[in-house]
């Protein structure tokens, strides 16, 4: 089963749904192994959110769970996070540092021919004149390519922190150029946010401040652009600007963010229903202003979302859903920090790169989530969830390896108590055989 996760990891260079779902297979074959085990603390909020999303979908539109398009678009959360649960069902004793280093080199090298062709046709700075002529790697959507390359950048930094080399530094720089050429500004912002986070010591107060600012800023932007004369439940927005990047911002400011806020205001506790944001909801029955029950619904599985994970979660799952998801990342970062410290101090660096990657990529993902619905996008999340899966399945090596573990020294025998008076009254403590 471990080989399936490794295969899925190497397939994250593109996000075709049939390939992305490969990491889900261990759950099908080994589900019985869930019982009788202990799990890290971050599994609890993730499990709670998964069950909450499942119940919300059953109440809102149960038929969606049988449709392929639901998992491809509205319900891609299940595909993106399933590998984490799969990591609880198998075991391996591989060197994660070498595995992730090999994957990083593979992912960068496989993009070199495409990037060279792109530079030959468009040049490095053409994106400022023609934003549509950006680098897409093996992805259709530029934001998907940018998100993956931003996460790959975090992986390169983690591998470099584990073992520094000029080759790794050169590959990180090349990866950064590829990320720049996608012209995905949210992805660039997320990758750049990792650097001050590392510089200022990766403190918990920094993470708490970052998350709070992102959520508050998202709500503030939605409130600022909300117009009281517009019915966002039934209003259809048409883009007027011919500049693709400017039009992309216009649709967020003028429709998507205010629409998400309108959903949240009608059902702030549990949201309107998982996967409901892009649907046509013609009627909402409100109970005491805290619970909204939609009716007369036309379900659509499309790429339309709030372009902001925090607003999208508030719209579809309310405060409960957002709190569970943020709780998951809060505990995940703590787990990865503790794992990296234990790896460096006790285990001789074993799995250090993997733990450090989980930490800094989570921060990157949280920042990117303020510009797109990144927290459920397989192109962004799968690389993280598969590394977590492999970490959960990792077991210590049986044979002592000096590179990763200290050589065990046999414990000293307990003091042998000789018969007789141990502490003579006059001469002090007795010394056997003296």
Short mmCIF file of C-alpha atoms in Angstrom, two decimals:
data_model
loop_
_atom_site.label_atom_id
_atom_site.label_comp_id
_atom_site.label_asym_id
_atom_site.label_seq_id
_atom_site.Cartn_x
_atom_site.Cartn_y
_atom_site.Cartn_z
CA UNK A 1 0.00 0.00 0.00
CA UNK A 2 2.91 2.33 0.62
CA UNK A 3 3.86 2.06 -3.05
CA UNK A 4 0.41 3.34 -3.99
CA UNK A 5 0.97 6.50 -1.96
CA UNK A 6 4.40 7.01 -3.52
CA UNK A 7 2.90 6.55 -6.99
CA UNK A 8 0.17 9.06 -6.13
CA UNK A 9 2.81 11.51 -4.90
CA UNK A 10 4.69 11.39 -8.19
CA UNK A 11 1.40 11.77 -10.09
CA UNK A 12 0.64 15.08 -8.37
CA UNK A 13 2.57 16.83 -11.15
CA UNK A 14 -0.85 16.89 -12.84
CA UNK A 15 -4.29 16.79 -11.26
CA UNK A 16 -6.44 14.58 -13.45
CA UNK A 17 -9.08 13.32 -11.02
CA UNK A 18 -8.65 9.58 -11.79
CA UNK A 19 -4.94 9.96 -11.03
CA UNK A 20 -5.48 12.19 -8.02
CA UNK A 21 -7.77 9.62 -6.42
CA UNK A 22 -5.11 6.89 -6.40
CA UNK A 23 -4.11 7.80 -2.84
CA UNK A 24 -7.61 6.80 -1.70
CA UNK A 25 -7.14 3.10 -2.54
CA UNK A 26 -5.64 1.93 0.80
CA UNK A 27 -8.90 2.93 2.49
CA UNK A 28 -10.82 0.55 0.23
CA UNK A 29 -8.52 -2.42 0.76
CA UNK A 30 -7.55 -2.00 4.44
CA UNK A 31 -10.39 -0.09 6.13
CA UNK A 32 -10.57 -2.64 8.96
CA UNK A 33 -7.18 -1.42 10.23
CA UNK A 34 -8.67 1.84 11.48
CA UNK A 35 -9.72 0.18 14.72
CA UNK A 36 -7.51 -0.32 17.75
CA UNK A 37 -4.96 2.39 16.90
CA UNK A 38 -3.95 5.74 18.34
CA UNK A 39 -3.79 8.84 16.14
CA UNK A 40 -2.23 12.32 16.23
CA UNK A 41 -4.39 15.13 17.56
CA UNK A 42 -4.99 16.69 14.12
CA UNK A 43 -6.95 13.62 13.02
CA UNK A 44 -9.84 14.54 15.34
CA UNK A 45 -10.82 17.89 13.71
CA UNK A 46 -10.22 16.46 10.23
CA UNK A 47 -12.48 13.49 10.96
CA UNK A 48 -15.10 15.79 12.48
CA UNK A 49 -15.06 18.06 9.43
CA UNK A 50 -15.28 15.07 7.07
CA UNK A 51 -18.33 13.72 8.89
CA UNK A 52 -19.82 17.21 9.06
CA UNK A 53 -19.35 17.72 5.30
CA UNK A 54 -20.82 14.29 4.61
CA UNK A 55 -23.92 14.95 6.74
CA UNK A 56 -24.29 18.43 5.24
CA UNK A 57 -24.19 16.95 1.74
CA UNK A 58 -26.74 14.27 2.65
CA UNK A 59 -29.13 16.90 3.99
CA UNK A 60 -28.57 19.36 1.16
CA UNK A 61 -28.38 17.06 -1.89
CA UNK A 62 -27.64 13.40 -1.18
CA UNK A 63 -27.65 12.52 -4.86
CA UNK A 64 -24.41 14.50 -5.32
CA UNK A 65 -22.44 11.75 -3.59
CA UNK A 66 -23.12 9.44 -6.54
CA UNK A 67 -22.00 11.92 -9.21
CA UNK A 68 -18.48 12.10 -10.61
CA UNK A 69 -18.70 15.85 -11.23
CA UNK A 70 -19.35 16.44 -7.53
CA UNK A 71 -15.97 14.96 -6.55
CA UNK A 72 -14.29 16.77 -9.41
CA UNK A 73 -15.59 20.20 -8.47
CA UNK A 74 -17.79 20.85 -5.41
CA UNK A 75 -16.66 17.85 -3.37
CA UNK A 76 -12.96 17.70 -4.20
CA UNK A 77 -12.29 17.99 -0.46
CA UNK A 78 -12.84 14.24 -0.19
CA UNK A 79 -10.22 13.51 -2.86
CA UNK A 80 -7.72 16.03 -1.49
CA UNK A 81 -7.74 14.79 2.12
CA UNK A 82 -8.49 11.06 1.76
CA UNK A 83 -4.76 10.11 1.62
CA UNK A 84 -4.31 11.36 5.19
CA UNK A 85 -6.74 8.72 6.44
CA UNK A 86 -5.08 6.15 4.19
CA UNK A 87 -1.79 6.77 6.00
CA UNK A 88 -3.29 5.20 9.12
CA UNK A 89 -3.68 1.84 7.36
CA UNK A 90 -0.22 0.82 6.13
CA UNK A 91 3.40 1.00 7.24
CA UNK A 92 6.84 1.49 5.71
CA UNK A 93 10.44 2.02 6.84
CA UNK A 94 11.69 4.20 4.00
CA UNK A 95 14.02 7.17 4.18
CA UNK A 96 11.57 10.06 3.71
CA UNK A 97 14.39 12.57 3.27
CA UNK A 98 15.72 10.76 0.21
CA UNK A 99 12.22 10.04 -1.11
CA UNK A 100 11.11 13.68 -0.99
CA UNK A 101 14.41 14.90 -2.38
CA UNK A 102 13.99 12.51 -5.31
CA UNK A 103 10.42 13.69 -5.87
CA UNK A 104 11.43 17.35 -5.81
CA UNK A 105 14.18 16.75 -8.37
CA UNK A 106 11.77 14.72 -10.52
CA UNK A 107 9.02 17.37 -10.40
CA UNK A 108 11.38 20.19 -11.36
CA UNK A 109 13.27 18.27 -14.04
CA UNK A 110 10.11 16.99 -15.73
CA UNK A 111 8.95 20.61 -16.12
CA UNK A 112 12.21 21.85 -17.66
CA UNK A 113 11.35 20.93 -21.30
CA UNK A 114 7.93 22.57 -21.03
CA UNK A 115 9.39 25.66 -19.38
CA UNK A 116 12.18 25.95 -21.95
CA UNK A 117 9.58 25.78 -24.73
CA UNK A 118 7.49 28.40 -22.95
CA UNK A 119 10.46 30.78 -22.61
CA UNK A 120 11.40 30.27 -26.26
CA UNK A 121 7.88 31.20 -27.38
CA UNK A 122 6.96 33.94 -24.91
CA UNK A 123 9.98 35.10 -22.93
CA UNK A 124 10.23 35.63 -19.20
CA UNK A 125 8.45 39.00 -18.88
CA UNK A 126 5.69 38.63 -21.46
CA UNK A 127 3.12 37.93 -18.72
CA UNK A 128 3.05 41.62 -17.85
CA UNK A 129 1.83 42.50 -21.36
CA UNK A 130 -0.14 39.34 -22.08
CA UNK A 131 -1.36 37.77 -18.81
CA UNK A 132 -3.01 34.91 -20.67
CA UNK A 133 0.37 33.75 -22.00
CA UNK A 134 1.50 32.31 -18.67
CA UNK A 135 3.19 29.03 -17.84
CA UNK A 136 0.78 26.20 -17.06
CA UNK A 137 3.07 23.21 -16.51
CA UNK A 138 0.96 20.01 -16.76
CA UNK A 139 -2.17 21.76 -15.47
CA UNK A 140 -5.03 23.35 -17.36
CA UNK A 141 -5.72 26.12 -14.83
CA UNK A 142 -2.90 28.56 -14.13
CA UNK A 143 -3.85 28.86 -10.47
CA UNK A 144 -3.60 25.08 -10.17
CA UNK A 145 -0.12 25.19 -11.68
CA UNK A 146 0.87 28.10 -9.46
CA UNK A 147 -0.44 26.40 -6.34
CA UNK A 148 1.41 23.17 -7.07
CA UNK A 149 4.67 24.98 -7.83
CA UNK A 150 4.30 27.02 -4.63
CA UNK A 151 3.93 23.81 -2.62
CA UNK A 152 6.87 22.36 -4.54
CA UNK A 153 8.89 25.45 -3.59
CA UNK A 154 8.14 24.71 0.08
CA UNK A 155 9.33 21.14 -0.44
CA UNK A 156 12.57 22.39 -1.95
CA UNK A 157 13.15 24.71 0.99
CA UNK A 158 12.49 21.86 3.43
CA UNK A 159 14.94 19.58 1.63
CA UNK A 160 17.53 22.36 1.58
CA UNK A 161 17.14 22.92 5.32
CA UNK A 162 17.69 19.21 5.88
CA UNK A 163 20.82 19.04 3.73
CA UNK A 164 22.24 22.06 1.97
CA UNK A 165 23.69 21.81 -1.51
CA UNK A 166 24.23 24.10 -4.46
CA UNK A 167 22.32 21.79 -6.79
CA UNK A 168 19.28 21.94 -4.54
CA UNK A 169 19.56 25.73 -4.36
CA UNK A 170 19.69 25.93 -8.17
CA UNK A 171 16.60 23.73 -8.49
CA UNK A 172 14.75 25.89 -5.97
CA UNK A 173 15.63 29.00 -7.99
CA UNK A 174 14.43 27.32 -11.20
CA UNK A 175 11.24 26.28 -9.46
CA UNK A 176 10.79 29.89 -8.34
CA UNK A 177 11.10 31.09 -11.94
CA UNK A 178 8.46 28.60 -13.04
CA UNK A 179 6.18 29.82 -10.27
CA UNK A 180 6.76 33.42 -11.35
CA UNK A 181 5.85 32.58 -14.95
CA UNK A 182 2.46 31.18 -13.93
CA UNK A 183 1.53 34.74 -12.94
CA UNK A 184 -0.53 33.28 -10.10
CA UNK A 185 -0.25 36.12 -7.63
CA UNK A 186 -1.85 34.25 -4.76
CA UNK A 187 0.64 31.40 -5.19
CA UNK A 188 3.54 33.83 -5.24
CA UNK A 189 2.22 35.48 -2.09
CA UNK A 190 1.97 32.13 -0.33
CA UNK A 191 5.50 31.10 -1.28
CA UNK A 192 6.94 34.45 -0.21
CA UNK A 193 5.08 34.33 3.12
CA UNK A 194 7.06 31.23 4.06
CA UNK A 195 10.34 33.18 4.16
CA UNK A 196 9.46 35.66 6.96
CA UNK A 197 7.72 32.85 8.83
CA UNK A 198 11.00 30.93 8.88
CA UNK A 199 13.05 34.05 9.62
CA UNK A 200 11.02 35.04 12.67
CA UNK A 201 11.29 31.64 14.28
CA UNK A 202 8.07 29.81 13.33
CA UNK A 203 6.36 30.83 16.57
CA UNK A 204 2.79 29.85 17.37
CA UNK A 205 1.80 33.45 18.01
CA UNK A 206 2.86 34.31 14.46
CA UNK A 207 0.66 31.54 13.07
CA UNK A 208 -2.30 32.61 15.22
CA UNK A 209 -1.91 36.23 14.13
CA UNK A 210 -1.62 35.21 10.49
CA UNK A 211 -4.79 33.10 10.54
CA UNK A 212 -6.76 35.77 12.40
CA UNK A 213 -5.69 38.51 9.99
CA UNK A 214 -6.55 36.40 6.94
CA UNK A 215 -10.06 35.60 8.19
CA UNK A 216 -10.80 39.15 9.35
CA UNK A 217 -9.41 40.67 6.13
CA UNK A 218 -11.51 38.30 4.01
CA UNK A 219 -14.71 39.26 5.84
CA UNK A 220 -13.81 42.95 5.72
CA UNK A 221 -13.26 42.87 1.95
CA UNK A 222 -16.57 41.08 1.43
CA UNK A 223 -18.43 43.60 3.60
CA UNK A 224 -16.79 46.56 1.90
CA UNK A 225 -17.86 45.45 -1.58
CA UNK A 226 -21.39 44.38 -0.61
CA UNK A 227 -24.14 46.58 -2.05
CA UNK A 228 -27.52 46.61 -0.35
CA UNK A 229 -29.37 47.03 -3.66
CA UNK A 230 -28.09 43.75 -5.11
CA UNK A 231 -29.71 40.37 -4.52
CA UNK A 232 -26.64 38.15 -4.46
CA UNK A 233 -28.70 34.97 -4.24
CA UNK A 234 -30.17 35.53 -7.68
CA UNK A 235 -27.84 38.08 -9.24
CA UNK A 236 -25.78 36.90 -12.22
CA UNK A 237 -22.51 38.73 -12.70
CA UNK A 238 -21.17 39.48 -16.18
CA UNK A 239 -17.54 40.46 -16.70
CA UNK A 240 -17.07 43.75 -18.53
CA UNK A 241 -13.28 44.15 -18.47
CA UNK A 242 -11.35 42.58 -21.35
CA UNK A 243 -8.19 42.22 -19.25
CA UNK A 244 -8.38 38.66 -17.91
CA UNK A 245 -6.54 39.38 -14.66
CA UNK A 246 -8.53 42.52 -13.92
CA UNK A 247 -11.79 40.78 -14.77
CA UNK A 248 -10.82 37.95 -12.44
CA UNK A 249 -10.49 40.45 -9.60
CA UNK A 250 -13.72 42.22 -10.54
CA UNK A 251 -15.78 39.07 -10.30
CA UNK A 252 -14.42 38.42 -6.80
CA UNK A 253 -14.99 41.95 -5.50
CA UNK A 254 -18.38 42.56 -7.06
CA UNK A 255 -20.04 39.16 -6.83
CA UNK A 256 -18.25 36.10 -5.39
CA UNK A 257 -17.15 37.54 -2.03
CA UNK A 258 -20.41 39.44 -1.36
CA UNK A 259 -22.38 36.33 -2.40
CA UNK A 260 -20.43 34.21 0.10
CA UNK A 261 -21.16 36.77 2.80
CA UNK A 262 -24.87 36.68 1.91
CA UNK A 263 -24.88 32.89 2.31
CA UNK A 264 -23.10 33.18 5.66
CA UNK A 265 -25.50 35.80 7.02
CA UNK A 266 -28.51 33.60 6.31
CA UNK A 267 -27.05 30.51 8.00
CA UNK A 268 -24.01 31.48 10.08
CA UNK A 269 -23.75 28.35 12.27
CA UNK A 270 -23.70 25.46 9.78
CA UNK A 271 -23.86 27.24 6.42
CA UNK A 272 -26.21 26.67 3.51
CA UNK A 273 -24.95 23.18 2.70
CA UNK A 274 -21.71 21.62 1.52
CA UNK A 275 -21.30 22.24 -2.22
CA UNK A 276 -24.09 24.80 -2.41
CA UNK A 277 -22.18 27.94 -3.38
CA UNK A 278 -22.53 27.59 -7.16
CA UNK A 279 -26.18 26.40 -7.06
CA UNK A 280 -29.30 28.44 -7.74
CA UNK A 281 -31.17 28.73 -4.45
CA UNK A 282 -34.54 30.39 -4.95
CA UNK A 283 -35.85 30.22 -1.41
CA UNK A 284 -34.34 30.09 2.08
CA UNK A 285 -36.36 29.46 5.25
CA UNK A 286 -34.67 31.17 8.21
CA UNK A 287 -34.94 29.90 11.78
CA UNK A 288 -34.17 32.60 14.36
CA UNK A 289 -31.64 34.17 11.99
CA UNK A 290 -28.98 31.53 12.73
CA UNK A 291 -30.10 28.59 10.59
CA UNK A 292 -31.13 28.81 6.95
CA UNK A 293 -32.75 25.88 5.14
CA UNK A 294 -32.58 26.24 1.33
CA UNK A 295 -35.36 24.99 -0.93
CA UNK A 296 -36.28 25.08 -4.62
CA UNK A 297 -32.67 24.38 -5.60
CA UNK A 298 -31.09 23.92 -9.01
CA UNK A 299 -27.86 22.00 -8.40
CA UNK A 300 -24.84 22.86 -10.54
CA UNK A 301 -21.41 21.28 -10.30
CA UNK A 302 -19.11 23.95 -11.69
CA UNK A 303 -15.80 25.67 -11.03
CA UNK A 304 -17.59 28.65 -9.49
CA UNK A 305 -16.59 29.18 -5.87
CA UNK A 306 -15.86 32.12 -3.60
CA UNK A 307 -12.18 32.40 -4.68
CA UNK A 308 -11.45 32.50 -0.96
CA UNK A 309 -11.42 29.36 1.17
CA UNK A 310 -12.39 31.16 4.37
CA UNK A 311 -15.45 32.77 2.80
CA UNK A 312 -16.36 29.59 0.96
CA UNK A 313 -16.28 27.53 4.16
CA UNK A 314 -18.36 30.15 5.97
CA UNK A 315 -20.91 30.16 3.14
CA UNK A 316 -21.29 26.38 2.86
CA UNK A 317 -20.44 25.09 6.35
CA UNK A 318 -20.67 28.15 8.58
CA UNK A 319 -18.63 28.87 11.68
CA UNK A 320 -18.59 25.18 12.62
CA UNK A 321 -16.95 24.10 9.37
CA UNK A 322 -14.37 26.88 9.31
CA UNK A 323 -13.45 26.31 12.96
CA UNK A 324 -12.90 22.59 12.35
CA UNK A 325 -10.74 23.19 9.29
CA UNK A 326 -8.62 25.84 11.00
CA UNK A 327 -8.35 23.59 14.05
CA UNK A 328 -7.01 20.86 11.82
CA UNK A 329 -4.24 23.08 10.43
CA UNK A 330 -3.46 24.51 13.86
CA UNK A 331 -2.85 21.04 15.29
CA UNK A 332 -1.13 19.84 12.11
CA UNK A 333 1.50 22.59 12.30
CA UNK A 334 2.13 21.80 15.97
CA UNK A 335 2.50 18.08 15.19
CA UNK A 336 4.97 18.80 12.38
CA UNK A 337 7.00 21.18 14.58
CA UNK A 338 7.28 18.57 17.31
CA UNK A 339 8.15 15.90 14.76
CA UNK A 340 10.93 17.99 13.22
CA UNK A 341 12.37 18.78 16.66
CA UNK A 342 12.29 15.13 17.67
CA UNK A 343 13.88 14.16 14.38
CA UNK A 344 16.74 16.64 14.80
CA UNK A 345 17.44 16.02 18.48
CA UNK A 346 16.73 12.32 18.95
CA UNK A 347 16.49 10.50 15.63
CA UNK A 348 19.49 11.95 13.84
CA UNK A 349 17.44 13.86 11.26
CA UNK A 350 15.23 10.99 10.12
CA UNK A 351 12.14 12.34 8.28
CA UNK A 352 13.19 15.91 9.10
CA UNK A 353 12.50 17.23 5.57
CA UNK A 354 9.02 15.72 5.58
CA UNK A 355 8.03 17.25 8.91
CA UNK A 356 9.44 20.65 7.96
CA UNK A 357 7.64 20.53 4.62
CA UNK A 358 4.31 19.81 6.30
CA UNK A 359 4.79 22.85 8.53
CA UNK A 360 5.84 25.46 5.99
CA UNK A 361 3.54 24.21 3.22
CA UNK A 362 0.59 24.48 5.61
CA UNK A 363 1.48 28.13 6.19
CA UNK A 364 1.83 28.67 2.45
CA UNK A 365 -1.54 27.03 1.84
CA UNK A 366 -3.28 29.13 4.49
CA UNK A 367 -1.99 32.32 2.85
CA UNK A 368 -2.94 31.20 -0.65
CA UNK A 369 -6.42 30.31 0.65
CA UNK A 370 -7.22 34.01 1.00
CA UNK A 371 -6.94 34.45 -2.78
CA UNK A 372 -8.46 31.20 -4.06
CA UNK A 373 -10.32 28.17 -2.70
CA UNK A 374 -6.95 26.48 -2.14
CA UNK A 375 -7.73 24.48 1.00
CA UNK A 376 -9.67 21.88 -0.99
CA UNK A 377 -7.93 22.06 -4.37
CA UNK A 378 -6.26 18.70 -5.18
CA UNK A 379 -3.51 20.42 -7.17
CA UNK A 380 -2.55 22.31 -4.01
CA UNK A 381 -3.43 19.94 -1.18
CA UNK A 382 -2.60 16.46 -2.52
CA UNK A 383 1.16 16.85 -2.27
CA UNK A 384 0.72 17.84 1.40
CA UNK A 385 -1.80 15.14 2.28
CA UNK A 386 0.31 12.41 0.65
CA UNK A 387 3.41 13.45 2.59
CA UNK A 388 1.34 13.42 5.79
CA UNK A 389 0.10 9.97 4.81
CA UNK A 390 3.63 8.67 4.39
CA UNK A 391 4.68 10.25 7.69
CA UNK A 392 1.81 8.61 9.54
CA UNK A 393 2.82 5.26 8.06
CA UNK A 394 6.54 5.68 8.76
CA UNK A 395 8.08 3.27 11.26
CA UNK A 396 11.54 3.33 12.79
CA UNK A 397 14.18 1.12 11.23
CA UNK A 398 14.74 -2.21 12.92
CA UNK A 399 18.50 -2.33 12.43
CA UNK A 400 20.40 0.54 13.96
CA UNK A 401 21.52 2.95 11.26
CA UNK A 402 24.19 5.42 12.47
CA UNK A 403 22.97 7.97 9.94
CA UNK A 404 19.55 8.27 11.54
CA UNK A 405 19.73 6.92 15.06
CA UNK A 406 22.13 6.97 17.94
CA UNK A 407 23.87 3.70 18.71
CA UNK A 408 22.13 2.14 21.65
CA UNK A 409 24.29 1.62 24.72
CA UNK A 410 23.17 -1.20 27.02
CA UNK A 411 21.75 0.11 30.24
CA UNK A 412 23.98 -0.36 33.27
CA UNK A 413 23.06 -3.16 35.59
CA UNK A 414 21.22 -2.06 38.71
CA UNK A 415 23.39 -1.76 41.83
CA UNK A 416 23.85 -5.12 43.46
CA UNK A 417 22.86 -5.05 47.09
CA UNK A 418 25.25 -7.17 49.12
CA UNK A 419 24.02 -8.83 52.19
CA UNK A 420 24.97 -7.20 55.37
CA UNK A 421 24.83 -3.69 56.73
CA UNK A 422 24.96 -1.26 53.83
CA UNK A 423 25.75 1.85 55.83
CA UNK A 424 28.07 1.14 58.83
CA UNK A 425 27.67 3.61 61.63
CA UNK A 426 31.32 4.62 61.97
CA UNK A 427 33.16 4.06 58.75
CA UNK A 428 30.63 5.56 56.31
CA UNK A 429 29.17 3.82 53.23
CA UNK A 430 30.54 0.35 52.64
CA UNK A 431 32.48 -0.42 49.50
CA UNK A 432 32.13 -4.05 48.40
CA UNK A 433 35.36 -5.96 47.82
CA UNK A 434 37.41 -3.01 49.05
#
